[in-house]
Coordinates of C-alpha atoms and ligand atoms in Angstrom, one line a residue:
M1 CA 121.8 74.9 106.2
H2 CA 119.8 71.9 106.2
H3 CA 116.8 72.8 104.1
A4 CA 115.3 75.5 101.7
V5 CA 113.7 77.3 105.0
A6 CA 117.0 77.7 106.7
R7 CA 118.4 78.9 104.0
L8 CA 115.7 81.8 103.4
R9 CA 115.7 82.2 107.1
A10 CA 119.4 83.0 106.8
E11 CA 119.4 85.4 103.7
R12 CA 116.4 87.2 105.5
I13 CA 118.6 87.8 108.5
A14 CA 121.2 88.7 106.6
R15 CA 119.6 91.3 104.6
S16 CA 118.0 92.9 108.1
E17 CA 119.0 96.2 109.4
K18 CA 118.2 95.4 112.6
P19 CA 117.7 92.0 114.2
F20 CA 114.7 90.4 114.4
L21 CA 113.8 89.6 118.0
A22 CA 111.5 86.8 118.6
R23 CA 109.9 86.8 122.1
G24 CA 111.6 84.9 124.5
C25 CA 114.8 85.8 122.5
K26 CA 117.1 85.2 125.7
A27 CA 117.2 81.3 125.0
V28 CA 120.2 79.6 123.5
R29 CA 118.5 78.4 120.6
C30 CA 119.6 75.5 118.2
P31 CA 120.6 76.5 114.8
E32 CA 119.4 74.0 112.8
C33 CA 115.8 73.6 114.9
R34 CA 115.4 77.0 116.3
L35 CA 114.4 75.8 119.6
A36 CA 115.9 76.5 122.8
V37 CA 118.5 74.3 123.1
S38 CA 116.8 72.5 126.1
H39 CA 114.2 71.7 124.0
C40 CA 116.4 70.9 120.5
L41 CA 114.2 68.8 118.3
C42 CA 116.6 67.7 116.3
A43 CA 116.6 64.1 117.1
W44 CA 113.2 64.0 116.5
R45 CA 113.3 64.3 112.4
P46 CA 110.8 61.8 110.7
Q47 CA 112.7 60.2 107.8
V48 CA 110.0 59.5 105.1
E49 CA 109.6 59.0 101.5
A50 CA 107.1 61.3 99.8
C51 CA 106.1 61.9 96.0
S52 CA 104.7 64.8 96.0
G53 CA 106.8 68.6 96.4
V54 CA 105.5 71.8 98.7
S55 CA 106.9 74.7 97.8
L56 CA 106.6 77.5 100.5
L57 CA 105.9 81.5 99.4
M58 CA 106.9 83.2 102.3
H59 CA 105.6 86.4 103.5
D60 CA 108.4 88.8 104.9
V61 CA 109.0 87.6 108.5
E62 CA 107.7 84.6 108.2
A63 CA 110.9 82.4 108.1
L64 CA 112.3 84.6 110.7
K65 CA 109.2 83.3 113.4
P66 CA 110.7 80.7 115.8
S67 CA 106.9 79.3 115.7
N68 CA 107.0 79.1 112.1
T69 CA 105.7 75.5 110.5
G70 CA 106.8 75.4 107.3
W71 CA 110.3 74.4 108.4
L72 CA 109.0 71.6 110.0
I73 CA 107.0 70.8 106.3
A74 CA 110.5 71.2 104.8
D75 CA 112.3 68.8 107.6
V76 CA 110.1 66.1 106.3
V77 CA 109.3 66.2 102.5
R78 CA 112.5 66.5 100.7
D79 CA 111.8 68.0 97.9
T80 CA 110.5 71.2 99.4
S81 CA 111.7 74.9 98.8
A82 CA 110.9 77.9 99.5
F83 CA 110.6 81.5 98.5
G84 CA 110.4 85.0 100.3
W85 CA 107.3 86.7 98.7
S86 CA 107.1 90.2 97.2
R87 CA 104.5 92.2 95.1
V88 CA 107.4 93.8 93.2
E89 CA 109.5 90.9 91.9
V90 CA 109.2 87.2 91.5
D91 CA 112.0 84.8 92.5
Q92 CA 113.7 83.2 89.2
R93 CA 114.5 80.1 90.5
L94 CA 110.6 80.1 91.8
L95 CA 109.2 80.6 88.1
A96 CA 111.9 77.8 86.6
L97 CA 110.5 74.9 89.6
L98 CA 106.8 76.0 88.1
D99 CA 107.4 75.2 84.3
D100 CA 109.9 71.9 85.7
P101 CA 107.9 69.8 83.5
Q102 CA 108.2 67.0 86.5
W103 CA 106.0 69.0 88.8
Q104 CA 102.0 69.9 88.8
P105 CA 101.9 72.5 90.5
Y106 CA 98.4 73.4 92.8
L107 CA 98.1 76.7 94.0
V108 CA 97.0 76.0 97.7
F109 CA 93.8 78.2 98.4
P110 CA 90.1 78.7 99.5
G111 CA 88.2 77.7 96.6
E112 CA 85.7 81.0 96.9
Y113 CA 88.6 83.4 96.2
A114 CA 89.6 81.6 93.2
A115 CA 87.7 81.6 89.4
P116 CA 85.1 78.4 90.3
E117 CA 86.8 77.1 86.5
R118 CA 90.1 77.0 88.4
V119 CA 89.3 75.4 91.5
V120 CA 90.0 71.8 92.0
S121 CA 89.3 69.3 95.1
E122 CA 91.4 66.4 94.0
V123 CA 94.9 65.5 93.3
C124 CA 95.2 63.7 89.6
T125 CA 98.8 64.2 88.0
T126 CA 99.2 63.2 84.7
E127 CA 101.7 60.6 84.0
G128 CA 104.9 61.3 84.6
K129 CA 104.2 64.4 87.0
R130 CA 104.8 64.8 90.4
P131 CA 102.2 67.5 92.4
L132 CA 104.0 70.5 93.5
F133 CA 101.8 72.1 96.5
V134 CA 102.2 75.5 96.5
L135 CA 101.5 77.2 100.0
L136 CA 101.5 81.1 100.8
D137 CA 102.8 80.6 104.0
A138 CA 101.5 83.9 105.7
T139 CA 99.3 85.3 108.2
W140 CA 95.4 85.1 106.4
S141 CA 95.2 88.6 105.5
E142 CA 98.6 88.8 103.6
A143 CA 98.0 85.1 101.9
R144 CA 94.9 86.8 100.5
K145 CA 97.0 89.7 99.1
M146 CA 99.6 87.3 98.0
F147 CA 96.7 85.7 96.2
R148 CA 95.3 88.2 94.5
K149 CA 99.0 89.8 93.1
S150 CA 101.0 86.9 92.5
P151 CA 99.9 86.9 88.3
Y152 CA 102.5 84.0 87.5
L153 CA 100.3 81.6 89.7
D154 CA 97.2 82.6 87.7
R155 CA 97.5 79.8 85.2
F156 CA 97.8 76.7 88.2
P157 CA 94.5 75.0 89.4
V158 CA 93.6 76.2 93.0
L159 CA 93.2 73.3 95.3
S160 CA 90.6 73.5 97.9
L161 CA 90.3 71.8 101.0
Q162 CA 87.0 70.5 101.1
P163 CA 84.8 70.7 104.6
E164 CA 84.5 67.1 104.5
Q165 CA 88.3 66.6 104.5
I166 CA 88.8 69.3 106.9
S167 CA 86.0 68.1 109.6
R168 CA 88.1 64.4 109.1
Y169 CA 91.1 65.8 109.9
R170 CA 89.6 67.5 112.9
L171 CA 87.7 64.9 114.1
R172 CA 91.4 62.5 114.0
R173 CA 93.4 65.3 115.8
S174 CA 90.8 66.3 118.3
K175 CA 91.1 69.9 116.7
R176 CA 88.8 72.6 118.2
D177 CA 88.8 75.3 116.2
D178 CA 89.0 76.1 112.5
H179 CA 92.8 77.6 112.1
F180 CA 95.4 75.3 110.4
C181 CA 98.7 76.1 110.4
T182 CA 100.5 76.0 107.1
A183 CA 101.7 72.4 108.1
E184 CA 98.2 70.9 108.7
V185 CA 97.6 72.3 105.4
A186 CA 100.6 70.8 104.3
A187 CA 99.2 67.2 105.5
M188 CA 96.1 67.2 104.0
C189 CA 97.6 67.6 101.0
L190 CA 100.0 64.7 100.8
E191 CA 97.0 62.9 102.3
L192 CA 95.3 63.9 99.4
A193 CA 98.0 62.8 96.9
G194 CA 98.7 59.5 98.4
D195 CA 101.6 60.7 100.4
G196 CA 99.8 59.2 103.6
R197 CA 102.9 58.2 105.6
A198 CA 104.3 61.4 105.3
A199 CA 101.2 62.9 105.9
E200 CA 100.9 61.2 109.6
A201 CA 104.7 61.8 110.2
L202 CA 104.5 65.5 109.5
N203 CA 101.3 65.3 112.3
A204 CA 103.3 63.4 114.7
Y205 CA 105.6 66.1 114.3
L206 CA 104.0 68.8 114.2
D207 CA 102.2 67.8 117.7
V208 CA 106.0 66.9 118.8
F209 CA 107.2 70.5 118.0
S210 CA 104.5 72.8 119.4
Q211 CA 104.6 70.7 122.7
H212 CA 108.4 71.2 122.7
Y213 CA 107.9 75.3 121.6
L214 CA 105.5 75.8 124.6
A215 CA 107.5 74.1 127.3
S216 CA 110.4 76.2 126.2
K217 CA 108.7 79.0 126.5
A218 CA 107.2 78.1 130.2
P219 CA 109.7 77.1 130.8
R220 CA 109.3 73.4 131.7
A221 CA 110.3 69.7 130.7
V222 CA 109.2 67.3 128.3
D223 CA 108.6 64.0 128.9
L224 CA 110.5 62.3 125.8
N225 CA 108.5 58.9 126.6
D226 CA 105.0 60.5 126.4
P227 CA 102.4 59.2 123.8
L228 CA 103.5 62.0 121.2
H229 CA 107.1 60.7 121.1
E230 CA 106.4 56.8 120.9
R231 CA 104.2 58.1 117.7
L232 CA 106.5 60.0 116.4
Q233 CA 109.5 57.4 117.1
T234 CA 107.6 55.1 114.8
F235 CA 108.9 57.8 111.9
L236 CA 112.3 57.8 113.0
Ligands
ZN1 ZN1 117.8 71.1 117.0

């Protein structure tokens, strides 16, 4: 089990009464990267350092979805933790992490949903602390519910990504829509925290993952020498 999201996924599978059937589940999947073995991504995992940490609070089946991108964050950012979210109970390991003095937690969420005095748009940790980005990994409606019903997060600043940063990001990535997956949000947080190289690696990795994922469903082969792979190659 190479990282926190893989562990959470295994725990979730062990708890389920009936198997979670991802679409296209007939394909033989690589247990490490979850993609079809014919489109395995394992040789493409970036090796970068990051000062920041990420903590993923994952809604019920999120860890089981093959398309989940929290997994990619855990591949890139060494200090990634992952916890299943529940309305009725909170994982004690999460509470311990939030109290760990080496971290300055930021709950990443749109500012308009939080009390104005909690909202920040920059990452400025105090001496000796590292930023810990708490991301709610869920659909948008689930995430709003998680935001409202997690009182143990109420004491932390809400990091709200600014329109300027979002549009810069969108331009650079030639993205047409405003929907960002969890890995993209994490990349923007890393950039804000000065972990620019890790942010770039995560974006490059996400692009290659998306390409492999879609090609495996088609199914069609991928060109391992195309510009996307070439860019990712610089982080291996
Ligand atoms: Zn693999």
